[in-house]
Each structure stands twice: as C-alpha cells, then as structure tokens.
C-alpha cells in the first residue's frame, strides 16, 4: 500500500470516543442518553471517578430503545449506579474465550472461571450464533450410549438428537443428568446450570457429577440470585462453547438445567422493557427465543451436539406453555413420574409417556421389536393395575394380562439403576434379550 493511501486511511479513522450518560434507573433497567447502539451491543458503564482508579465499571447489554433513549440491562446489580454515569458502547456482542483449557472448569455466564483463576490466551467466540443451515445437517443415523439402561434400551438417543427431560421438582432430574455425564460415550460434556440455588451447584459437581464426570465436562453456572440477563446468557454461553467444540469435529453432549428458568428470565426481561404478557404471563419474546436457542444444537458438517434439556413442570402440569413449546421443538421427551419415584423406582422414567422420535431409525429391527414388546406389556399392566391391586382380577381371565403380570417384576428390575451403576449398550441389549426370553 502506498504511503499516501495509508495517510488517507488514517484521516478517515474516527479518533473520538463517544459516551452517553445514565438518565435514570427503573427496576432492573438503565435508561441512557446515547451513545449510538444496536440491540445486543455490550456497554460499559463508568462511575464519575473511574478514571481516578477509585470508581467502578459495570458491564451491560442493550436490550431495547425508547425514542432517543437506549435501554440497558446490566450483568450485575443496579444498586450502585447513579445518574450521570458515563456509558460507552463497544459495538460488539458478548464474546468469550474458548479452547481446551476450559475442560474441567466451572464458569460464569461471561465465560470467566468461578474459582478466580485466569484463562490462557484463547480464541474469542461470540455467544450469538446462527443455527446450522438445514441442508447442511447430516441425518442422524448413529446411536449415542448414555449408560442409562432404561434410555439406551427403550428410548435410544442418536448423536445430534435433542431431547427434553420433563419433571416436577424433586423427582431426580439433576441426579439423572449426573449419571448421564459420568456414563455417556460423548467426547465432551457442556453442562449449563441455570437458575439453581447457590448450594446446588457445588452439590451437583461433587455428588452427582463427581471427579470422573468433571474431567470431561465444562460447567456454566448462573444461580437464581443473579440478574435475569446473566441467567439467559448462561444458556447462550454454554451453547456457544458446545458449538465451538462441534466445529472441531467432536461429539458434544450439552445438558441444560433448566429451560423453564431460562424462559422465566426472558419473561422478566420482556416485562421490564414493556412487552405485553401473553400466554400465562409469558411475553412473546419467550416463544421466539426458545426455538432460536434450541435449534443451535444438533448435527452440522463438522460434528454433533446432543442436547438434553430439563423442563421444570409447574405443579406436575405437563401441558403448561413452556412444556408444550419445548416438546414441539425437540426430538423426543423423557417424563419423570413422581408416582414411580414414590415407589422407589430410580430413575423414575415413565416409559409409556416418553418417546424418542429417532429411535426407530437408529436401532436394529430386533431391538425395536423388543422395545415395542416391553411397551405393550407395560401398557397392558397399567390398564389393569387397579383391578390387580384390589384383587378383582382372576388369573386366567386374560392371557395378555396374565403375561403382563408375570413380566412386570422383571421389567421393573430392568428399569431400575443405581446412581453409581454404569451400564454399557452391549449389557443393555443383552439384558433386553434375557428379559424378552423370560
């Protein structure tokens, strides 16, 4: 490049740094006059004496506009912000460091280690990514071993499939996720704990995940006390990390607990910026955000992301808006039943209410027929359960019911699994064969 061209280029560079000012704070939102911004831009908010090294810098994100006023939601508390604080727009969306050094780490929603350690220099990766082109998504043809007998045998999941775990509180969602993280054959786990109580994060790591699971996992934690935007960003950050490793050709397992709390956080943001409440108080942005987030997982031309999303069912109502929406987006659902948990069956998976939409395409014909046979036996027993328990059914009345009663203890034993019990796919298939043979 000629020297004159360089000088002309320098002349075109804007050497001014433009700031806005905080106008007012309403609830969890900050209203500022300027600077020019776009939705999703990261902003820094400085106290008046920041440049004297006595003040503070707060990070926020542009979430809306009101005429000439920009609306910013901070990633931290708004308690310390005062009118007149300076606002600087970075002109970029949130980016995080990604690389192998993250494996075994517990991160916050901004991709920073919660133990205060420093990350080495690694590439920056935007948390806002587009879902893969539908025509570039390879079909799912290969099963993924999760190490859970009930799932591998009767609800087989494929590499790149997205499935939901639906359950009320206290039925064993976190325990099941920990078992999957320890036992799965996926190359890497990315686990997002969104809206959890603070004590549950460490309990999940030490009790449910364990050292074995942590060695091949990356955890992103956003506890319930953090601002709504941090909870939402936790989901986006975890998904972005999974996408980075998928581009490296890995088979990634993304587990998110829970989608319901992400939806609640988005509702909080939506109401704060003036969205009207729609279905059961959820704002329209909730129902547009969920498919954009969930569609980012799955297969692409490089690797796979198998997504397992928990849905906290309000009052055990499996038809409430978030459950309905998520069930329609995902490739199957696993229902955890409180009645089964009360009977001592763990994991408390209700096989008759659960389905893997891709199972028939990724298992052998023999495996599929065996799974259908067990479903038939369970359905027959379930239909006659009340008569059997009160003694109204007489043996010999129905050949199908007699057979269901005979098989039921064996099927119940097949569906039960201890927390520390690791079952391979080969062992599951063998147990399935032995069960069918009687």
PDB file of N, CA, C and O in Angstrom, residues 37-100:
ATOM      1  N   UNK A  37     -26.289   2.909  19.444  1.00  0.00           N
ATOM      2  CA  UNK A  37     -26.156   1.492  19.796  1.00  0.00           C
ATOM      3  C   UNK A  37     -27.112   0.641  18.982  1.00  0.00           C
ATOM      4  O   UNK A  37     -28.054   1.154  18.370  1.00  0.00           O
ATOM      5  N   UNK A  38     -26.859  -0.661  19.010  1.00  0.00           N
ATOM      6  CA  UNK A  38     -27.746  -1.649  18.405  1.00  0.00           C
ATOM      7  C   UNK A  38     -28.127  -2.680  19.460  1.00  0.00           C
ATOM      8  O   UNK A  38     -27.425  -2.851  20.463  1.00  0.00           O
ATOM      9  N   UNK A  39     -29.241  -3.385  19.224  1.00  0.00           N
ATOM     10  CA  UNK A  39     -29.666  -4.433  20.148  1.00  0.00           C
ATOM     11  C   UNK A  39     -28.564  -5.488  20.268  1.00  0.00           C
ATOM     12  O   UNK A  39     -27.996  -5.944  19.276  1.00  0.00           O
ATOM     13  N   UNK A  40     -28.242  -5.855  21.510  1.00  0.00           N
ATOM     14  CA  UNK A  40     -27.226  -6.876  21.762  1.00  0.00           C
ATOM     15  C   UNK A  40     -25.834  -6.332  21.977  1.00  0.00           C
ATOM     16  O   UNK A  40     -24.926  -7.084  22.342  1.00  0.00           O
ATOM     17  N   UNK A  41     -25.626  -5.011  21.749  1.00  0.00           N
ATOM     18  CA  UNK A  41     -24.299  -4.428  21.967  1.00  0.00           C
ATOM     19  C   UNK A  41     -23.932  -4.463  23.448  1.00  0.00           C
ATOM     20  O   UNK A  41     -24.776  -4.210  24.319  1.00  0.00           O
ATOM     21  N   UNK A  42     -22.667  -4.746  23.727  1.00  0.00           N
ATOM     22  CA  UNK A  42     -22.154  -4.685  25.093  1.00  0.00           C
ATOM     23  C   UNK A  42     -21.750  -3.251  25.404  1.00  0.00           C
ATOM     24  O   UNK A  42     -21.077  -2.597  24.602  1.00  0.00           O
ATOM     25  N   UNK A  43     -22.155  -2.764  26.571  1.00  0.00           N
ATOM     26  CA  UNK A  43     -21.816  -1.403  27.017  1.00  0.00           C
ATOM     27  C   UNK A  43     -21.081  -1.457  28.344  1.00  0.00           C
ATOM     28  O   UNK A  43     -21.316  -2.345  29.174  1.00  0.00           O
ATOM     29  N   UNK A  44     -20.174  -0.482  28.533  1.00  0.00           N
ATOM     30  CA  UNK A  44     -19.521  -0.289  29.819  1.00  0.00           C
ATOM     31  C   UNK A  44     -20.096   0.963  30.455  1.00  0.00           C
ATOM     32  O   UNK A  44     -20.211   2.010  29.811  1.00  0.00           O
ATOM     33  N   UNK A  45     -20.439   0.841  31.719  1.00  0.00           N
ATOM     34  CA  UNK A  45     -20.992   1.983  32.460  1.00  0.00           C
ATOM     35  C   UNK A  45     -19.982   2.348  33.539  1.00  0.00           C
ATOM     36  O   UNK A  45     -19.662   1.539  34.413  1.00  0.00           O
ATOM     37  N   UNK A  46     -19.463   3.584  33.465  1.00  0.00           N
ATOM     38  CA  UNK A  46     -18.396   4.026  34.364  1.00  0.00           C
ATOM     39  C   UNK A  46     -18.938   5.023  35.384  1.00  0.00           C
ATOM     40  O   UNK A  46     -19.720   5.920  35.039  1.00  0.00           O
ATOM     41  N   UNK A  47     -18.453   4.894  36.609  1.00  0.00           N
ATOM     42  CA  UNK A  47     -18.751   5.932  37.604  1.00  0.00           C
ATOM     43  C   UNK A  47     -17.916   7.178  37.301  1.00  0.00           C
ATOM     44  O   UNK A  47     -16.938   7.123  36.548  1.00  0.00           O
ATOM     45  N   UNK A  48     -18.313   8.307  37.866  1.00  0.00           N
ATOM     46  CA  UNK A  48     -17.674   9.587  37.519  1.00  0.00           C
ATOM     47  C   UNK A  48     -16.177   9.595  37.798  1.00  0.00           C
ATOM     48  O   UNK A  48     -15.394  10.206  37.077  1.00  0.00           O
ATOM     49  N   UNK A  49     -15.756   8.912  38.871  1.00  0.00           N
ATOM     50  CA  UNK A  49     -14.346   8.950  39.243  1.00  0.00           C
ATOM     51  C   UNK A  49     -13.615   7.671  38.832  1.00  0.00           C
ATOM     52  O   UNK A  49     -12.599   7.311  39.409  1.00  0.00           O
ATOM     53  N   UNK A  50     -14.123   6.990  37.797  1.00  0.00           N
ATOM     54  CA  UNK A  50     -13.481   5.745  37.362  1.00  0.00           C
ATOM     55  C   UNK A  50     -12.050   5.979  36.893  1.00  0.00           C
ATOM     56  O   UNK A  50     -11.145   5.200  37.168  1.00  0.00           O
ATOM     57  N   UNK A  51     -11.830   7.065  36.171  1.00  0.00           N
ATOM     58  CA  UNK A  51     -10.507   7.331  35.609  1.00  0.00           C
ATOM     59  C   UNK A  51      -9.483   7.704  36.675  1.00  0.00           C
ATOM     60  O   UNK A  51      -8.291   7.770  36.394  1.00  0.00           O
ATOM     61  N   UNK A  52      -9.947   7.965  37.892  1.00  0.00           N
ATOM     62  CA  UNK A  52      -9.030   8.196  39.015  1.00  0.00           C
ATOM     63  C   UNK A  52      -8.733   6.903  39.770  1.00  0.00           C
ATOM     64  O   UNK A  52      -8.169   6.927  40.861  1.00  0.00           O
ATOM     65  N   UNK A  53      -9.184   5.785  39.153  1.00  0.00           N
ATOM     66  CA  UNK A  53      -8.972   4.450  39.728  1.00  0.00           C
ATOM     67  C   UNK A  53      -9.678   4.266  41.061  1.00  0.00           C
ATOM     68  O   UNK A  53      -9.303   3.419  41.868  1.00  0.00           O
ATOM     69  N   UNK A  54     -10.703   5.048  41.309  1.00  0.00           N
ATOM     70  CA  UNK A  54     -11.471   4.896  42.547  1.00  0.00           C
ATOM     71  C   UNK A  54     -12.888   4.398  42.254  1.00  0.00           C
ATOM     72  O   UNK A  54     -13.553   3.881  43.133  1.00  0.00           O
ATOM     73  N   UNK A  55     -13.345   4.588  41.020  1.00  0.00           N
ATOM     74  CA  UNK A  55     -14.709   4.232  40.674  1.00  0.00           C
ATOM     75  C   UNK A  55     -14.838   2.804  40.179  1.00  0.00           C
ATOM     76  O   UNK A  55     -13.929   1.986  40.314  1.00  0.00           O
ATOM     77  N   UNK A  56     -15.991   2.535  39.571  1.00  0.00           N
ATOM     78  CA  UNK A  56     -16.279   1.180  39.138  1.00  0.00           C
ATOM     79  C   UNK A  56     -16.695   1.142  37.676  1.00  0.00           C
ATOM     80  O   UNK A  56     -17.139   2.141  37.121  1.00  0.00           O
ATOM     81  N   UNK A  57     -16.547  -0.047  37.066  1.00  0.00           N
ATOM     82  CA  UNK A  57     -17.018  -0.275  35.704  1.00  0.00           C
ATOM     83  C   UNK A  57     -18.003  -1.431  35.732  1.00  0.00           C
ATOM     84  O   UNK A  57     -17.708  -2.500  36.252  1.00  0.00           O
ATOM     85  N   UNK A  58     -19.180  -1.197  35.171  1.00  0.00           N
ATOM     86  CA  UNK A  58     -20.237  -2.208  35.143  1.00  0.00           C
ATOM     87  C   UNK A  58     -20.531  -2.564  33.693  1.00  0.00           C
ATOM     88  O   UNK A  58     -20.597  -1.690  32.832  1.00  0.00           O
ATOM     89  N   UNK A  59     -20.696  -3.852  33.416  1.00  0.00           N
ATOM     90  CA  UNK A  59     -20.977  -4.322  32.059  1.00  0.00           C
ATOM     91  C   UNK A  59     -22.476  -4.532  31.901  1.00  0.00           C
ATOM     92  O   UNK A  59     -23.143  -5.083  32.783  1.00  0.00           O
ATOM     93  N   UNK A  60     -23.006  -4.075  30.778  1.00  0.00           N
ATOM     94  CA  UNK A  60     -24.421  -4.259  30.482  1.00  0.00           C
ATOM     95  C   UNK A  60     -24.632  -4.539  29.007  1.00  0.00           C
ATOM     96  O   UNK A  60     -23.698  -4.533  28.207  1.00  0.00           O
ATOM     97  N   UNK A  61     -25.867  -4.776  28.629  1.00  0.00           N
ATOM     98  CA  UNK A  61     -26.212  -5.088  27.243  1.00  0.00           C
ATOM     99  C   UNK A  61     -27.432  -4.290  26.824  1.00  0.00           C
ATOM    100  O   UNK A  61     -28.390  -4.143  27.600  1.00  0.00           O
ATOM    101  N   UNK A  62     -27.407  -3.783  25.597  1.00  0.00           N
ATOM    102  CA  UNK A  62     -28.544  -3.032  25.070  1.00  0.00           C
ATOM    103  C   UNK A  62     -29.667  -4.012  24.747  1.00  0.00           C
ATOM    104  O   UNK A  62     -29.482  -4.954  23.966  1.00  0.00           O
ATOM    105  N   UNK A  63     -30.835  -3.801  25.352  1.00  0.00           N
ATOM    106  CA  UNK A  63     -31.964  -4.710  25.151  1.00  0.00           C
ATOM    107  C   UNK A  63     -33.162  -4.027  24.499  1.00  0.00           C
ATOM    108  O   UNK A  63     -34.140  -4.680  24.137  1.00  0.00           O
ATOM    109  N   UNK A  64     -33.114  -2.687  24.345  1.00  0.00           N
ATOM    110  CA  UNK A  64     -34.246  -2.006  23.722  1.00  0.00           C
ATOM    111  C   UNK A  64     -34.024  -0.518  23.611  1.00  0.00           C
ATOM    112  O   UNK A  64     -32.988   0.026  24.029  1.00  0.00           O
ATOM    113  N   UNK A  65     -35.017   0.148  23.031  1.00  0.00           N
ATOM    114  CA  UNK A  65     -34.964   1.603  22.840  1.00  0.00           C
ATOM    115  C   UNK A  65     -36.315   2.210  23.199  1.00  0.00           C
ATOM    116  O   UNK A  65     -37.355   1.552  23.105  1.00  0.00           O
ATOM    117  N   UNK A  66     -36.271   3.453  23.584  1.00  0.00           N
ATOM    118  CA  UNK A  66     -37.496   4.215  23.822  1.00  0.00           C
ATOM    119  C   UNK A  66     -37.255   5.615  23.267  1.00  0.00           C
ATOM    120  O   UNK A  66     -36.616   6.441  23.917  1.00  0.00           O
ATOM    121  N   UNK A  67     -37.728   5.836  22.032  1.00  0.00           N
ATOM    122  CA  UNK A  67     -37.438   7.067  21.293  1.00  0.00           C
ATOM    123  C   UNK A  67     -35.917   7.243  21.204  1.00  0.00           C
ATOM    124  O   UNK A  67     -35.232   6.407  20.643  1.00  0.00           O
ATOM    125  N   UNK A  68     -35.346   8.316  21.765  1.00  0.00           N
ATOM    126  CA  UNK A  68     -33.903   8.547  21.674  1.00  0.00           C
ATOM    127  C   UNK A  68     -33.136   7.940  22.844  1.00  0.00           C
ATOM    128  O   UNK A  68     -31.921   8.093  22.948  1.00  0.00           O
ATOM    129  N   UNK A  69     -33.834   7.251  23.711  1.00  0.00           N
ATOM    130  CA  UNK A  69     -33.205   6.657  24.898  1.00  0.00           C
ATOM    131  C   UNK A  69     -32.888   5.194  24.649  1.00  0.00           C
ATOM    132  O   UNK A  69     -33.712   4.453  24.097  1.00  0.00           O
ATOM    133  N   UNK A  70     -31.680   4.766  25.029  1.00  0.00           N
ATOM    134  CA  UNK A  70     -31.346   3.341  24.922  1.00  0.00           C
ATOM    135  C   UNK A  70     -31.560   2.687  26.290  1.00  0.00           C
ATOM    136  O   UNK A  70     -31.351   3.307  27.339  1.00  0.00           O
ATOM    137  N   UNK A  71     -32.045   1.453  26.242  1.00  0.00           N
ATOM    138  CA  UNK A  71     -32.344   0.704  27.464  1.00  0.00           C
ATOM    139  C   UNK A  71     -31.291  -0.386  27.623  1.00  0.00           C
ATOM    140  O   UNK A  71     -31.098  -1.217  26.722  1.00  0.00           O
ATOM    141  N   UNK A  72     -30.605  -0.351  28.746  1.00  0.00           N
ATOM    142  CA  UNK A  72     -29.503  -1.278  29.014  1.00  0.00           C
ATOM    143  C   UNK A  72     -29.862  -2.132  30.229  1.00  0.00           C
ATOM    144  O   UNK A  72     -30.382  -1.623  31.232  1.00  0.00           O
ATOM    145  N   UNK A  73     -29.576  -3.404  30.130  1.00  0.00           N
ATOM    146  CA  UNK A  73     -29.714  -4.286  31.293  1.00  0.00           C
ATOM    147  C   UNK A  73     -28.318  -4.712  31.724  1.00  0.00           C
ATOM    148  O   UNK A  73     -27.550  -5.261  30.922  1.00  0.00           O
ATOM    149  N   UNK A  74     -27.943  -4.459  32.984  1.00  0.00           N
ATOM    150  CA  UNK A  74     -26.585  -4.805  33.435  1.00  0.00           C
ATOM    151  C   UNK A  74     -26.463  -6.282  33.766  1.00  0.00           C
ATOM    152  O   UNK A  74     -27.455  -6.954  34.064  1.00  0.00           O
ATOM    153  N   UNK A  75     -25.230  -6.784  33.720  1.00  0.00           N
ATOM    154  CA  UNK A  75     -24.962  -8.161  34.105  1.00  0.00           C
ATOM    155  C   UNK A  75     -24.825  -8.307  35.619  1.00  0.00           C
ATOM    156  O   UNK A  75     -24.711  -9.421  36.122  1.00  0.00           O
ATOM    157  N   UNK A  76     -24.795  -7.183  36.318  1.00  0.00           N
ATOM    158  CA  UNK A  76     -24.688  -7.216  37.775  1.00  0.00           C
ATOM    159  C   UNK A  76     -25.820  -6.385  38.367  1.00  0.00           C
ATOM    160  O   UNK A  76     -26.698  -5.912  37.659  1.00  0.00           O
ATOM    161  N   UNK A  77     -25.773  -6.173  39.664  1.00  0.00           N
ATOM    162  CA  UNK A  77     -26.811  -5.400  40.343  1.00  0.00           C
ATOM    163  C   UNK A  77     -26.768  -3.929  39.921  1.00  0.00           C
ATOM    164  O   UNK A  77     -25.716  -3.383  39.590  1.00  0.00           O
ATOM    165  N   UNK A  78     -27.945  -3.271  39.950  1.00  0.00           N
ATOM    166  CA  UNK A  78     -28.032  -1.849  39.583  1.00  0.00           C
ATOM    167  C   UNK A  78     -27.943  -0.943  40.813  1.00  0.00           C
ATOM    168  O   UNK A  78     -28.083   0.275  40.695  1.00  0.00           O
ATOM    169  N   UNK A  79     -27.686  -1.515  41.975  1.00  0.00           N
ATOM    170  CA  UNK A  79     -27.755  -0.740  43.217  1.00  0.00           C
ATOM    171  C   UNK A  79     -26.790   0.445  43.249  1.00  0.00           C
ATOM    172  O   UNK A  79     -27.086   1.476  43.836  1.00  0.00           O
ATOM    173  N   UNK A  80     -25.606   0.317  42.630  1.00  0.00           N
ATOM    174  CA  UNK A  80     -24.580   1.349  42.768  1.00  0.00           C
ATOM    175  C   UNK A  80     -24.643   2.409  41.675  1.00  0.00           C
ATOM    176  O   UNK A  80     -23.928   3.402  41.732  1.00  0.00           O
ATOM    177  N   UNK A  81     -25.474   2.207  40.653  1.00  0.00           N
ATOM    178  CA  UNK A  81     -25.482   3.122  39.507  1.00  0.00           C
ATOM    179  C   UNK A  81     -26.244   4.399  39.844  1.00  0.00           C
ATOM    180  O   UNK A  81     -27.299   4.370  40.478  1.00  0.00           O
ATOM    181  N   UNK A  82     -25.680   5.533  39.409  1.00  0.00           N
ATOM    182  CA  UNK A  82     -26.281   6.835  39.700  1.00  0.00           C
ATOM    183  C   UNK A  82     -26.441   7.628  38.402  1.00  0.00           C
ATOM    184  O   UNK A  82     -25.752   7.368  37.408  1.00  0.00           O
ATOM    185  N   UNK A  83     -27.340   8.614  38.379  1.00  0.00           N
ATOM    186  CA  UNK A  83     -27.491   9.465  37.188  1.00  0.00           C
ATOM    187  C   UNK A  83     -26.175  10.165  36.849  1.00  0.00           C
ATOM    188  O   UNK A  83     -25.413  10.562  37.725  1.00  0.00           O
ATOM    189  N   UNK A  84     -25.899  10.279  35.557  1.00  0.00           N
ATOM    190  CA  UNK A  84     -24.695  10.959  35.112  1.00  0.00           C
ATOM    191  C   UNK A  84     -23.520  10.048  34.854  1.00  0.00           C
ATOM    192  O   UNK A  84     -22.503  10.493  34.306  1.00  0.00           O
ATOM    193  N   UNK A  85     -23.603   8.768  35.241  1.00  0.00           N
ATOM    194  CA  UNK A  85     -22.505   7.851  34.951  1.00  0.00           C
ATOM    195  C   UNK A  85     -22.328   7.745  33.438  1.00  0.00           C
ATOM    196  O   UNK A  85     -23.298   7.790  32.671  1.00  0.00           O
ATOM    197  N   UNK A  86     -21.085   7.576  32.993  1.00  0.00           N
ATOM    198  CA  UNK A  86     -20.787   7.509  31.566  1.00  0.00           C
ATOM    199  C   UNK A  86     -21.116   6.125  31.005  1.00  0.00           C
ATOM    200  O   UNK A  86     -20.922   5.107  31.675  1.00  0.00           O
ATOM    201  N   UNK A  87     -21.597   6.110  29.762  1.00  0.00           N
ATOM    202  CA  UNK A  87     -21.936   4.869  29.066  1.00  0.00           C
ATOM    203  C   UNK A  87     -21.122   4.794  27.786  1.00  0.00           C
ATOM    204  O   UNK A  87     -21.194   5.692  26.939  1.00  0.00           O
ATOM    205  N   UNK A  88     -20.336   3.726  27.631  1.00  0.00           N
ATOM    206  CA  UNK A  88     -19.536   3.508  26.429  1.00  0.00           C
ATOM    207  C   UNK A  88     -20.042   2.267  25.707  1.00  0.00           C
ATOM    208  O   UNK A  88     -20.223   1.209  26.320  1.00  0.00           O
ATOM    209  N   UNK A  89     -20.272   2.380  24.410  1.00  0.00           N
ATOM    210  CA  UNK A  89     -20.722   1.239  23.612  1.00  0.00           C
ATOM    211  C   UNK A  89     -19.525   0.591  22.914  1.00  0.00           C
ATOM    212  O   UNK A  89     -18.746   1.262  22.251  1.00  0.00           O
ATOM    213  N   UNK A  90     -19.385  -0.728  23.068  1.00  0.00           N
ATOM    214  CA  UNK A  90     -18.276  -1.441  22.426  1.00  0.00           C
ATOM    215  C   UNK A  90     -18.574  -1.754  20.962  1.00  0.00           C
ATOM    216  O   UNK A  90     -17.655  -2.053  20.194  1.00  0.00           O
ATOM    217  N   UNK A  91     -19.848  -1.736  20.587  1.00  0.00           N
ATOM    218  CA  UNK A  91     -20.225  -2.066  19.215  1.00  0.00           C
ATOM    219  C   UNK A  91     -20.164  -3.543  18.898  1.00  0.00           C
ATOM    220  O   UNK A  91     -20.267  -3.945  17.738  1.00  0.00           O
ATOM    221  N   UNK A  92     -20.011  -4.404  19.927  1.00  0.00           N
ATOM    222  CA  UNK A  92     -19.912  -5.847  19.709  1.00  0.00           C
ATOM    223  C   UNK A  92     -20.820  -6.589  20.674  1.00  0.00           C
ATOM    224  O   UNK A  92     -21.143  -6.092  21.760  1.00  0.00           O
ATOM    225  N   UNK A  93     -21.229  -7.781  20.278  1.00  0.00           N
ATOM    226  CA  UNK A  93     -21.983  -8.640  21.181  1.00  0.00           C
ATOM    227  C   UNK A  93     -21.007  -9.361  22.117  1.00  0.00           C
ATOM    228  O   UNK A  93     -19.784  -9.265  21.958  1.00  0.00           O
ATOM    229  N   UNK A  94     -21.542 -10.094  23.087  1.00  0.00           N
ATOM    230  CA  UNK A  94     -20.714 -10.777  24.076  1.00  0.00           C
ATOM    231  C   UNK A  94     -19.857 -11.852  23.407  1.00  0.00           C
ATOM    232  O   UNK A  94     -20.360 -12.686  22.657  1.00  0.00           O
ATOM    233  N   UNK A  95     -18.547 -11.823  23.691  1.00  0.00           N
ATOM    234  CA  UNK A  95     -17.623 -12.842  23.206  1.00  0.00           C
ATOM    235  C   UNK A  95     -16.902 -13.465  24.393  1.00  0.00           C
ATOM    236  O   UNK A  95     -16.594 -12.785  25.368  1.00  0.00           O
ATOM    237  N   UNK A  96     -16.639 -14.760  24.294  1.00  0.00           N
ATOM    238  CA  UNK A  96     -15.984 -15.486  25.381  1.00  0.00           C
ATOM    239  C   UNK A  96     -14.752 -16.210  24.845  1.00  0.00           C
ATOM    240  O   UNK A  96     -14.642 -16.491  23.653  1.00  0.00           O
ATOM    241  N   UNK A  97     -13.814 -16.502  25.741  1.00  0.00           N
ATOM    242  CA  UNK A  97     -12.652 -17.313  25.377  1.00  0.00           C
ATOM    243  C   UNK A  97     -13.067 -18.778  25.306  1.00  0.00           C
ATOM    244  O   UNK A  97     -13.795 -19.276  26.175  1.00  0.00           O
ATOM    245  N   UNK A  98     -12.610 -19.469  24.259  1.00  0.00           N
ATOM    246  CA  UNK A  98     -12.922 -20.891  24.119  1.00  0.00           C
ATOM    247  C   UNK A  98     -11.656 -21.663  23.765  1.00  0.00           C
ATOM    248  O   UNK A  98     -10.770 -21.160  23.072  1.00  0.00           O
ATOM    249  N   UNK A  99     -11.579 -22.891  24.266  1.00  0.00           N
ATOM    250  CA  UNK A  99     -10.418 -23.732  23.998  1.00  0.00           C
ATOM    251  C   UNK A  99     -10.375 -24.904  24.962  1.00  0.00           C
ATOM    252  O   UNK A  99     -11.210 -25.011  25.879  1.00  0.00           O
ATOM    253  N   UNK A 100      -9.406 -25.772  24.801  1.00  0.00           N
ATOM    254  CA  UNK A 100      -9.291 -26.972  25.632  1.00  0.00           C
ATOM    255  C   UNK A 100      -9.050 -26.645  27.100  1.00  0.00           C
ATOM    256  O   UNK A 100      -9.332 -27.476  27.967  1.00  0.00           O
TER     257      UNK A 100
END
